[in-house]
Amino acid sequence: MHSITLVDVTAGHGATEVLSRASLTVGEGSRIGVVGPNGAGKTTLLRLLAGLEEPERGRVRLTPPGLSVGYLPQELESPLSGGQARRAALAALFRADHDVYCLDEPTNDLDFEGLEWLERLVQRTRGSVVVVSHDRAFLDRAVTTIVELEEGRHRLREWPGDWSEYEAARARTREERYRRFDEADERRREVEGLIRERQGQARAHGRGAGRRGTHAQSTKVRQARRALERIDRVEKPFEPWELHLALEPASRGGDLVVRLEGAVVERGGFRLGPLDLEVRRGDRIAVTGRNGSGKSTLLAALTGKLALVSGWRELGAGAVVGELEQTRERFAVEQPLVEAFGGPQERARRLLAKFGLGADDVLRPARTLSPGERTRAQLALFAARGVNCLVLDEPTNHLDLPAIEELEAALDGYAGTIVLVTHDRRLLDGFGATRTIGV
């Protein structure tokens, strides 16, 4: 029997503590999904399990001591495309036949076929698997336990079951905590009111009654105070800060957003076209295809980022296009984020704060932002520009699950045009595509 056990582990990033007295056992055959907001310590947890980081306090125990642990980082250095690089790295890792696999966002960039291949890989391996993932469909199919990093508490909490079972159980637990807190709070208020009433009666009796009457009222006050002490002190459920993404076109624009006619584009040795495609106001277009089929190249042709080899492109009157690239290159610069954002700094700070990037974040060199933070900065820029056409290439990559759910809500209420490439099956199911274009 093999296992990895964290015993009262405390760990952090510099002066920031992300895990406090955390304990966890990864047993033989475990299939564990790790969830929590960005910055909560999910990657730190994986690196501790893989022996790539040491805890500040506590210990990590491997049984047997020579246990073989494989680790897949979130960001890969490879000349291959994102999906091809990730699939190659995963295949090499599982060929090594480790006892435990620690996988950090392995679903990023994989197409639908790649996701199904990864699910089979995880299900069939003899080793244990601990996986950080934002893909809810994957977490429903590939894991049997969810470990939640509780925001603001730096603790681990285990939930039996897959993502959907965890979501339902967490909602029930939260409702029960609020019920207990509200009942205790109501009872406490009642007793405190009774104490104030009896104190008032005691003072009134003290002015017009003898010693016996005053003593009786004082006794009632003491009894009420003892009743107050007996009421269970129920901790109020933790309420995390919630991200609210607001995207609203500044203007409608014309009926035509962008048109490609006989368009041919080239990227490296890859050639796509000729293409005939018209995007009109209010379209919600899903672009699908395997990794390497040309989805990102098509988006670059629509936005004008790639010049056409032949054919022509027409941008409609009043069309304001915002592109979220898969590589998130827009903010990969040395400037502080608030300067890279552009425009008046006070307005930039306000907008970035609405997208979860606070006073400390805006002063950092933009290139030091995590991929998820760069995604939110790009969405804030769309809000600043009032774009009326969103061109989104894998927008959920690197976002945590609360941010993905907020993005879904923002897209659902968005009145403009959307062209979407995604392999997030839940997002695609709820997107409400008016057209699907296969590449």
Tab-separated table of C-alpha atoms in Angstrom:
chain	number	residue	atom	x	y	z
A	1	MET	CA	0.000	0.000	0.000
A	2	HIS	CA	1.360	3.431	-0.916
A	3	SER	CA	0.346	6.875	0.294
A	4	ILE	CA	1.403	10.491	0.704
A	5	THR	CA	0.339	12.165	3.931
A	6	LEU	CA	0.480	15.839	4.842
A	7	VAL	CA	0.613	16.273	8.617
A	8	ASP	CA	-0.204	19.737	10.050
A	9	VAL	CA	1.486	21.444	7.094
A	10	THR	CA	1.868	25.198	6.897
A	11	ALA	CA	3.174	26.721	3.667
A	12	GLY	CA	3.009	29.958	1.733
A	13	HIS	CA	4.309	32.311	-0.942
A	14	GLY	CA	6.903	34.564	0.690
A	15	ALA	CA	5.150	36.285	3.587
A	16	THR	CA	1.689	35.132	2.444
A	17	GLU	CA	0.416	31.988	4.111
A	18	VAL	CA	-1.741	29.785	1.852
A	19	LEU	CA	-1.951	26.595	3.928
A	20	SER	CA	-2.235	26.464	7.717
A	21	ARG	CA	-1.982	23.192	9.680
A	22	ALA	CA	-3.329	21.314	6.652
A	23	SER	CA	-3.620	17.530	6.702
A	24	LEU	CA	-4.411	15.208	3.804
A	25	THR	CA	-3.819	11.586	2.861
A	26	VAL	CA	-3.519	10.476	-0.760
A	27	GLY	CA	-4.086	6.745	-0.573
A	28	GLU	CA	-3.584	4.033	-3.137
A	29	GLY	CA	-6.028	4.390	-6.021
A	30	SER	CA	-7.153	7.885	-4.956
A	31	ARG	CA	-8.781	10.138	-7.533
A	32	ILE	CA	-8.755	13.600	-5.954
A	33	GLY	CA	-9.843	16.873	-7.546
A	34	VAL	CA	-8.448	20.037	-5.916
A	35	VAL	CA	-10.566	23.198	-6.160
A	36	GLY	CA	-10.417	26.708	-4.757
A	37	PRO	CA	-9.999	30.307	-5.886
A	38	ASN	CA	-6.842	31.513	-7.624
A	39	GLY	CA	-4.129	32.220	-5.068
A	40	ALA	CA	-5.596	29.863	-2.466
A	41	GLY	CA	-2.635	27.473	-2.726
A	42	LYS	CA	-3.685	24.731	-5.147
A	43	THR	CA	-0.348	24.660	-6.980
A	44	THR	CA	1.525	24.873	-3.672
A	45	LEU	CA	-0.382	21.809	-2.458
A	46	LEU	CA	0.577	19.821	-5.568
A	47	ARG	CA	4.234	20.849	-5.304
A	48	LEU	CA	4.306	19.794	-1.642
A	49	LEU	CA	2.892	16.390	-2.557
A	50	ALA	CA	5.395	16.049	-5.410
A	51	GLY	CA	8.345	16.953	-3.178
A	52	LEU	CA	9.125	20.123	-5.152
A	53	GLU	CA	8.521	22.398	-2.144
A	54	GLU	CA	9.159	21.951	1.566
A	55	PRO	CA	6.594	23.010	4.159
A	56	GLU	CA	7.435	25.800	6.596
A	57	ARG	CA	6.028	23.638	9.393
A	58	GLY	CA	4.671	20.116	9.580
A	59	ARG	CA	5.820	17.244	7.413
A	60	VAL	CA	5.084	15.318	4.226
A	61	ARG	CA	5.334	11.549	4.716
A	62	LEU	CA	5.764	9.128	1.784
A	63	THR	CA	4.936	5.455	2.236
A	64	PRO	CA	7.123	3.753	1.165
A	65	PRO	CA	9.883	6.411	1.290
A	66	GLY	CA	10.877	5.690	-2.324
A	67	LEU	CA	7.382	6.401	-3.679
A	68	SER	CA	7.491	7.639	-7.292
A	69	VAL	CA	5.578	10.908	-7.850
A	70	GLY	CA	5.058	12.537	-11.274
A	71	TYR	CA	4.202	16.224	-11.651
A	72	LEU	CA	2.663	18.144	-14.587
A	73	PRO	CA	3.082	21.938	-14.249
A	74	GLN	CA	0.383	24.336	-15.399
A	75	GLU	CA	2.622	26.158	-17.875
A	76	LEU	CA	4.715	24.179	-20.351
A	77	GLU	CA	7.757	25.165	-22.389
A	78	SER	CA	7.333	23.574	-25.806
A	79	PRO	CA	7.593	24.440	-29.511
A	80	LEU	CA	4.279	22.628	-30.030
A	81	SER	CA	0.858	24.306	-29.859
A	82	GLY	CA	-0.825	24.460	-26.450
A	83	GLY	CA	-3.016	21.369	-26.849
A	84	GLN	CA	-0.331	19.330	-28.624
A	85	ALA	CA	2.277	20.243	-25.991
A	86	ARG	CA	-0.020	19.297	-23.122
A	87	ARG	CA	-1.012	15.985	-24.661
A	88	ALA	CA	2.637	15.082	-25.347
A	89	ALA	CA	3.642	15.998	-21.774
A	90	LEU	CA	0.779	13.955	-20.301
A	91	ALA	CA	1.595	10.917	-22.454
A	92	ALA	CA	5.253	11.026	-21.388
A	93	LEU	CA	4.321	11.433	-17.724
A	94	PHE	CA	1.940	8.457	-17.665
A	95	ARG	CA	4.386	6.267	-19.598
A	96	ALA	CA	6.752	6.638	-16.635
A	97	ASP	CA	4.286	4.587	-14.545
A	98	HIS	CA	4.446	6.635	-11.333
A	99	ASP	CA	2.757	5.672	-8.082
A	100	VAL	CA	1.149	9.118	-7.744
A	101	TYR	CA	0.403	11.762	-10.392
A	102	CYS	CA	0.038	15.452	-9.467
A	103	LEU	CA	-1.549	17.304	-12.399
A	104	ASP	CA	-1.901	21.108	-12.471
A	105	GLU	CA	-4.681	22.178	-14.874
A	106	PRO	CA	-4.090	19.278	-17.312
A	107	THR	CA	-7.262	20.067	-19.297
A	108	ASN	CA	-6.028	23.498	-20.442
A	109	ASP	CA	-5.812	23.713	-24.254
A	110	LEU	CA	-7.027	20.141	-24.865
A	111	ASP	CA	-9.718	19.668	-27.502
A	112	PHE	CA	-12.771	17.467	-26.891
A	113	GLU	CA	-10.989	14.362	-28.130
A	114	GLY	CA	-8.022	15.181	-25.911
A	115	LEU	CA	-10.264	15.636	-22.879
A	116	GLU	CA	-11.857	12.229	-23.404
A	117	TRP	CA	-8.387	10.701	-23.869
A	118	LEU	CA	-7.221	12.270	-20.582
A	119	GLU	CA	-10.312	11.001	-18.755
A	120	ARG	CA	-9.572	7.449	-19.928
A	121	LEU	CA	-5.924	7.848	-18.919
A	122	VAL	CA	-6.844	8.929	-15.390
A	123	GLN	CA	-9.496	6.234	-15.005
A	124	ARG	CA	-7.228	3.391	-16.166
A	125	THR	CA	-3.910	4.204	-14.481
A	126	ARG	CA	-2.948	2.070	-11.487
A	127	GLY	CA	-1.433	5.106	-9.738
A	128	SER	CA	-3.191	7.650	-7.569
A	129	VAL	CA	-4.132	10.971	-9.160
A	130	VAL	CA	-4.391	14.430	-7.570
A	131	VAL	CA	-5.562	16.995	-10.083
A	132	VAL	CA	-6.165	20.736	-10.004
A	133	SER	CA	-8.790	21.531	-12.637
A	134	HIS	CA	-11.393	24.144	-13.493
A	135	ASP	CA	-13.154	21.766	-15.916
A	136	ARG	CA	-16.369	20.795	-14.155
A	137	ALA	CA	-17.279	18.053	-16.639
A	138	PHE	CA	-13.822	16.518	-16.170
A	139	LEU	CA	-14.193	16.660	-12.373
A	140	ASP	CA	-17.545	14.879	-12.723
A	141	ARG	CA	-16.028	12.060	-14.757
A	142	ALA	CA	-12.514	11.581	-13.397
A	143	VAL	CA	-12.492	12.042	-9.591
A	144	THR	CA	-14.182	10.491	-6.584
A	145	THR	CA	-13.131	13.025	-3.928
A	146	ILE	CA	-13.011	16.825	-3.962
A	147	VAL	CA	-10.508	18.663	-1.750
A	148	GLU	CA	-11.488	22.299	-1.297
A	149	LEU	CA	-9.005	24.972	-0.266
A	150	GLU	CA	-11.242	27.182	1.851
A	151	GLU	CA	-10.704	30.825	0.966
A	152	GLY	CA	-9.650	33.050	3.840
A	153	ARG	CA	-9.054	30.093	6.182
A	154	HIS	CA	-6.058	28.372	4.559
A	155	ARG	CA	-7.597	24.995	5.347
A	156	LEU	CA	-8.324	21.836	3.407
A	157	ARG	CA	-11.727	20.228	3.473
A	158	GLU	CA	-12.519	16.870	1.879
A	159	TRP	CA	-15.846	16.112	0.238
A	160	PRO	CA	-16.754	12.631	-1.031
A	161	GLY	CA	-17.941	12.388	-4.611
A	162	ASP	CA	-17.463	14.202	-7.899
A	163	TRP	CA	-17.920	17.910	-8.703
A	164	SER	CA	-21.727	17.847	-8.925
A	165	GLU	CA	-22.023	15.932	-5.642
A	166	TYR	CA	-19.586	18.361	-3.997
A	167	GLU	CA	-21.516	21.377	-5.295
A	168	ALA	CA	-24.796	20.030	-3.912
A	169	ALA	CA	-23.282	19.002	-0.561
A	170	ARG	CA	-21.516	22.350	-0.140
A	171	ALA	CA	-24.775	24.215	-0.800
A	172	ARG	CA	-26.606	22.082	1.784
A	173	THR	CA	-23.831	22.597	4.342
A	174	ARG	CA	-23.815	26.346	3.782
A	175	GLU	CA	-27.595	26.534	4.195
A	176	GLU	CA	-27.367	24.550	7.440
A	177	ARG	CA	-24.597	26.801	8.768
A	178	TYR	CA	-26.660	29.902	8.019
A	179	ARG	CA	-29.752	28.325	9.642
A	180	ARG	CA	-27.821	27.528	12.837
A	181	PHE	CA	-26.175	30.960	12.883
A	182	ASP	CA	-29.503	32.774	12.318
A	183	GLU	CA	-31.283	30.727	15.024
A	184	ALA	CA	-28.505	31.367	17.554
A	185	ASP	CA	-28.354	35.047	16.619
A	186	GLU	CA	-32.130	35.430	16.989
A	187	ARG	CA	-32.115	33.688	20.378
A	188	ARG	CA	-29.201	35.854	21.545
A	189	ARG	CA	-31.047	39.024	20.539
A	190	GLU	CA	-34.154	37.854	22.419
A	191	VAL	CA	-32.202	37.214	25.622
A	192	GLU	CA	-30.265	40.475	25.320
A	193	GLY	CA	-33.604	42.276	24.957
A	194	LEU	CA	-34.903	40.436	28.035
A	195	ILE	CA	-31.802	41.486	30.005
A	196	ARG	CA	-32.297	45.141	29.074
A	197	GLU	CA	-35.969	44.900	30.052
A	198	ARG	CA	-35.197	43.332	33.438
A	199	GLN	CA	-32.389	45.826	34.107
A	200	GLY	CA	-34.925	48.601	33.498
A	201	GLN	CA	-37.401	46.920	35.831
A	202	ALA	CA	-34.689	46.522	38.472
A	203	ARG	CA	-33.849	50.226	38.322
A	204	ALA	CA	-37.572	51.118	38.571
A	205	HIS	CA	-38.059	48.780	41.535
A	206	GLY	CA	-34.926	50.163	43.166
A	207	ARG	CA	-36.492	53.600	43.287
A	208	GLY	CA	-39.872	52.564	44.704
A	209	ALA	CA	-39.496	49.101	46.213
A	210	GLY	CA	-37.850	47.630	49.228
A	211	ARG	CA	-34.670	45.545	49.341
A	212	ARG	CA	-36.552	42.259	48.720
A	213	GLY	CA	-38.074	43.503	45.444
A	214	THR	CA	-34.730	44.841	44.216
A	215	HIS	CA	-33.022	41.521	45.014
A	216	ALA	CA	-35.676	39.601	43.056
A	217	GLN	CA	-35.156	41.730	39.951
A	218	SER	CA	-31.349	41.402	40.206
A	219	THR	CA	-31.777	37.617	40.372
A	220	LYS	CA	-33.843	37.644	37.181
A	221	VAL	CA	-31.130	39.685	35.432
A	222	ARG	CA	-28.430	37.181	36.519
A	223	GLN	CA	-30.579	34.281	35.310
A	224	ALA	CA	-31.023	35.929	31.914
A	225	ARG	CA	-27.271	36.518	31.648
A	226	ARG	CA	-26.574	32.861	32.437
A	227	ALA	CA	-29.101	31.907	29.726
A	228	LEU	CA	-27.177	34.141	27.304
A	229	GLU	CA	-23.906	32.372	28.163
A	230	ARG	CA	-25.505	28.977	27.477
A	231	ILE	CA	-26.463	29.914	23.910
A	232	ASP	CA	-23.996	28.261	21.531
A	233	ARG	CA	-21.661	30.715	19.860
A	234	VAL	CA	-22.145	29.765	16.226
A	235	GLU	CA	-19.542	31.186	13.883
A	236	LYS	CA	-20.963	33.170	10.980
A	237	PRO	CA	-20.297	31.354	7.671
A	238	PHE	CA	-17.335	32.843	5.810
A	239	GLU	CA	-18.450	35.126	2.993
A	240	PRO	CA	-15.710	35.418	0.349
A	241	TRP	CA	-15.376	38.479	-1.809
A	242	GLU	CA	-17.323	37.801	-4.992
A	243	LEU	CA	-16.163	38.733	-8.472
A	244	HIS	CA	-18.791	40.421	-10.651
A	245	LEU	CA	-17.906	40.742	-14.332
A	246	ALA	CA	-19.869	43.398	-16.197
A	247	LEU	CA	-19.534	43.610	-19.986
A	248	GLU	CA	-21.723	46.072	-21.854
A	249	PRO	CA	-21.356	47.352	-25.436
A	250	ALA	CA	-21.033	51.139	-25.645
A	251	SER	CA	-22.945	51.155	-28.949
A	252	ARG	CA	-24.890	48.724	-31.140
A	253	GLY	CA	-22.870	49.186	-34.307
A	254	GLY	CA	-24.202	48.262	-37.739
A	255	ASP	CA	-25.758	44.994	-38.850
A	256	LEU	CA	-22.445	43.781	-40.285
A	257	VAL	CA	-19.643	43.134	-37.796
A	258	VAL	CA	-16.979	41.550	-40.002
A	259	ARG	CA	-16.917	39.720	-43.330
A	260	LEU	CA	-14.298	37.441	-44.902
A	261	GLU	CA	-14.501	36.678	-48.624
A	262	GLY	CA	-12.147	34.208	-50.292
A	263	ALA	CA	-9.817	34.809	-47.354
A	264	VAL	CA	-6.568	32.822	-47.098
A	265	VAL	CA	-4.250	33.163	-44.081
A	266	GLU	CA	-0.931	31.577	-43.208
A	267	ARG	CA	0.752	31.087	-39.844
A	268	GLY	CA	4.124	29.372	-39.862
A	269	GLY	CA	3.703	26.460	-42.248
A	270	PHE	CA	-0.056	26.307	-41.697
A	271	ARG	CA	-2.470	27.596	-44.345
A	272	LEU	CA	-6.211	28.132	-43.832
A	273	GLY	CA	-8.733	29.023	-46.492
A	274	PRO	CA	-10.190	30.162	-48.729
A	275	LEU	CA	-12.845	31.264	-46.216
A	276	ASP	CA	-16.216	32.913	-46.721
A	277	LEU	CA	-17.729	34.013	-43.425
A	278	GLU	CA	-20.029	36.810	-42.329
A	279	VAL	CA	-20.517	37.791	-38.674
A	280	ARG	CA	-23.587	39.891	-37.977
A	281	ARG	CA	-24.738	41.874	-34.975
A	282	GLY	CA	-26.113	39.631	-32.225
A	283	ASP	CA	-24.493	36.448	-33.536
A	284	ARG	CA	-23.243	33.989	-30.919
A	285	ILE	CA	-20.854	31.795	-32.886
A	286	ALA	CA	-19.089	28.734	-31.480
A	287	VAL	CA	-15.959	27.727	-33.413
A	288	THR	CA	-15.086	24.043	-32.963
A	289	GLY	CA	-12.359	21.717	-34.173
A	290	ARG	CA	-9.421	19.599	-33.094
A	291	ASN	CA	-6.161	21.041	-31.768
A	292	GLY	CA	-4.162	22.355	-34.702
A	293	SER	CA	-7.158	22.618	-37.031
A	294	GLY	CA	-6.907	26.417	-37.298
A	295	LYS	CA	-9.432	27.828	-34.813
A	296	SER	CA	-7.048	30.472	-33.435
A	297	THR	CA	-5.892	31.277	-36.977
A	298	LEU	CA	-9.505	31.882	-38.011
A	299	LEU	CA	-10.003	34.263	-35.074
A	300	ALA	CA	-6.817	36.135	-36.023
A	301	ALA	CA	-8.166	36.523	-39.566
A	302	LEU	CA	-11.480	37.882	-38.259
A	303	THR	CA	-9.793	40.450	-35.995
A	304	GLY	CA	-7.227	41.478	-38.612
A	305	LYS	CA	-4.302	40.400	-36.454
A	306	LEU	CA	-3.115	38.189	-39.329
A	307	ALA	CA	-2.872	39.777	-42.759
A	308	LEU	CA	-4.644	37.910	-45.527
A	309	VAL	CA	-2.535	36.205	-48.191
A	310	SER	CA	-5.467	36.615	-50.575
A	311	GLY	CA	-9.137	37.547	-50.450
A	312	TRP	CA	-10.501	40.432	-48.402
A	313	ARG	CA	-11.812	41.388	-44.988
A	314	GLU	CA	-14.420	44.042	-44.247
A	315	LEU	CA	-15.017	45.486	-40.782
A	316	GLY	CA	-18.562	46.735	-40.292
A	317	ALA	CA	-19.393	50.352	-39.464
A	318	GLY	CA	-19.302	50.992	-35.729
A	319	ALA	CA	-17.845	47.543	-34.926
A	320	VAL	CA	-15.555	47.602	-31.871
A	321	VAL	CA	-13.837	44.224	-31.616
A	322	GLY	CA	-12.147	42.929	-28.463
A	323	GLU	CA	-9.938	39.844	-28.777
A	324	LEU	CA	-8.892	37.595	-25.909
A	325	GLU	CA	-5.943	35.592	-27.246
A	326	GLN	CA	-5.230	32.103	-26.021
A	327	THR	CA	-1.666	33.152	-25.096
A	328	ARG	CA	-2.843	36.245	-23.115
A	329	GLU	CA	-0.023	38.300	-24.684
A	330	ARG	CA	-1.651	41.737	-24.277
A	331	PHE	CA	-0.291	42.254	-20.761
A	332	ALA	CA	3.011	40.343	-21.048
A	333	VAL	CA	4.992	43.612	-20.653
A	334	GLU	CA	7.303	45.247	-18.099
A	335	GLN	CA	5.088	48.283	-17.461
A	336	PRO	CA	2.999	48.419	-14.290
A	337	LEU	CA	-0.460	47.075	-15.033
A	338	VAL	CA	-2.144	50.454	-14.521
A	339	GLU	CA	0.113	51.999	-17.211
A	340	ALA	CA	-0.171	49.048	-19.607
A	341	PHE	CA	-3.961	49.307	-19.294
A	342	GLY	CA	-3.912	52.809	-20.778
A	343	GLY	CA	-6.164	55.812	-20.295
A	344	PRO	CA	-6.562	57.905	-17.139
A	345	GLN	CA	-5.054	55.989	-14.233
A	346	GLU	CA	-7.888	56.647	-11.785
A	347	ARG	CA	-10.421	55.168	-14.228
A	348	ALA	CA	-8.092	52.232	-14.925
A	349	ARG	CA	-7.792	51.515	-11.190
A	350	ARG	CA	-11.576	51.560	-10.738
A	351	LEU	CA	-12.193	49.215	-13.655
A	352	LEU	CA	-9.416	46.803	-12.726
A	353	ALA	CA	-10.730	46.673	-9.137
A	354	LYS	CA	-14.140	45.604	-10.474
A	355	PHE	CA	-12.395	42.659	-12.116
A	356	GLY	CA	-10.612	41.584	-8.935
A	357	LEU	CA	-7.296	43.416	-9.452
A	358	GLY	CA	-6.644	45.636	-6.442
A	359	ALA	CA	-4.297	48.415	-5.404
A	360	ASP	CA	-1.251	46.136	-5.091
A	361	ASP	CA	-1.921	44.333	-8.369
A	362	VAL	CA	-2.120	47.458	-10.524
A	363	LEU	CA	1.397	48.536	-9.536
A	364	ARG	CA	3.019	45.203	-10.409
A	365	PRO	CA	4.805	44.747	-13.746
A	366	ALA	CA	2.016	43.404	-15.961
A	367	ARG	CA	4.134	40.409	-17.018
A	368	THR	CA	4.175	39.166	-13.379
A	369	LEU	CA	0.399	38.691	-13.361
A	370	SER	CA	-0.772	35.098	-13.397
A	371	PRO	CA	-2.508	33.913	-16.587
A	372	GLY	CA	-5.845	34.146	-14.754
A	373	GLU	CA	-5.109	37.733	-13.647
A	374	ARG	CA	-4.098	38.676	-17.203
A	375	THR	CA	-7.417	37.258	-18.425
A	376	ARG	CA	-9.334	39.447	-15.976
A	377	ALA	CA	-7.247	42.492	-16.956
A	378	GLN	CA	-8.125	41.874	-20.608
A	379	LEU	CA	-11.837	41.586	-19.765
A	380	ALA	CA	-11.577	44.880	-17.840
A	381	LEU	CA	-10.050	46.469	-20.950
A	382	PHE	CA	-13.037	45.268	-22.994
A	383	ALA	CA	-15.330	46.973	-20.480
A	384	ALA	CA	-13.262	50.168	-20.754
A	385	ARG	CA	-13.509	50.169	-24.559
A	386	GLY	CA	-17.204	49.221	-24.606
A	387	VAL	CA	-16.554	46.542	-27.234
A	388	ASN	CA	-19.616	45.300	-29.109
A	389	CYS	CA	-17.974	42.135	-30.494
A	390	LEU	CA	-16.081	39.710	-28.276
A	391	VAL	CA	-13.655	37.270	-29.915
A	392	LEU	CA	-12.694	34.820	-27.170
A	393	ASP	CA	-10.063	32.087	-27.518
A	394	GLU	CA	-10.328	29.627	-24.606
A	395	PRO	CA	-11.512	32.312	-22.134
A	396	THR	CA	-11.818	29.900	-19.190
A	397	ASN	CA	-8.163	28.823	-19.304
A	398	HIS	CA	-6.459	29.774	-16.016
A	399	LEU	CA	-9.643	31.179	-14.430
A	400	ASP	CA	-10.803	29.687	-11.148
A	401	LEU	CA	-14.278	28.187	-10.936
A	402	PRO	CA	-16.010	31.204	-9.331
A	403	ALA	CA	-14.577	33.431	-12.091
A	404	ILE	CA	-15.719	30.961	-14.782
A	405	GLU	CA	-19.250	31.027	-13.389
A	406	GLU	CA	-19.158	34.846	-13.349
A	407	LEU	CA	-17.883	34.854	-16.942
A	408	GLU	CA	-20.772	32.580	-17.957
A	409	ALA	CA	-23.229	35.004	-16.370
A	410	ALA	CA	-21.550	38.000	-18.060
A	411	LEU	CA	-21.662	36.336	-21.484
A	412	ASP	CA	-25.264	35.257	-20.936
A	413	GLY	CA	-26.285	38.875	-20.380
A	414	TYR	CA	-24.013	40.399	-23.038
A	415	ALA	CA	-25.992	42.225	-25.725
A	416	GLY	CA	-23.232	42.298	-28.344
A	417	THR	CA	-21.764	39.734	-30.742
A	418	ILE	CA	-19.602	36.827	-29.543
A	419	VAL	CA	-17.259	34.509	-31.431
A	420	LEU	CA	-16.120	31.783	-29.037
A	421	VAL	CA	-13.531	29.027	-29.062
A	422	THR	CA	-13.768	26.856	-25.958
A	423	HIS	CA	-13.271	23.302	-24.834
A	424	ASP	CA	-15.111	23.934	-21.569
A	425	ARG	CA	-18.068	21.641	-22.106
A	426	ARG	CA	-20.266	23.278	-19.454
A	427	LEU	CA	-19.611	26.754	-20.862
A	428	LEU	CA	-20.374	25.605	-24.401
A	429	ASP	CA	-23.589	23.840	-23.339
A	430	GLY	CA	-24.903	27.035	-21.756
A	431	PHE	CA	-23.565	29.471	-24.364
A	432	GLY	CA	-26.657	29.427	-26.562
A	433	ALA	CA	-24.821	29.444	-29.892
A	434	THR	CA	-26.813	30.749	-32.848
A	435	ARG	CA	-24.279	29.114	-35.181
A	436	THR	CA	-21.512	26.550	-34.891
A	437	ILE	CA	-18.596	26.679	-37.310
A	438	GLY	CA	-16.359	23.627	-37.628
A	439	VAL	CA	-12.732	24.160	-38.666
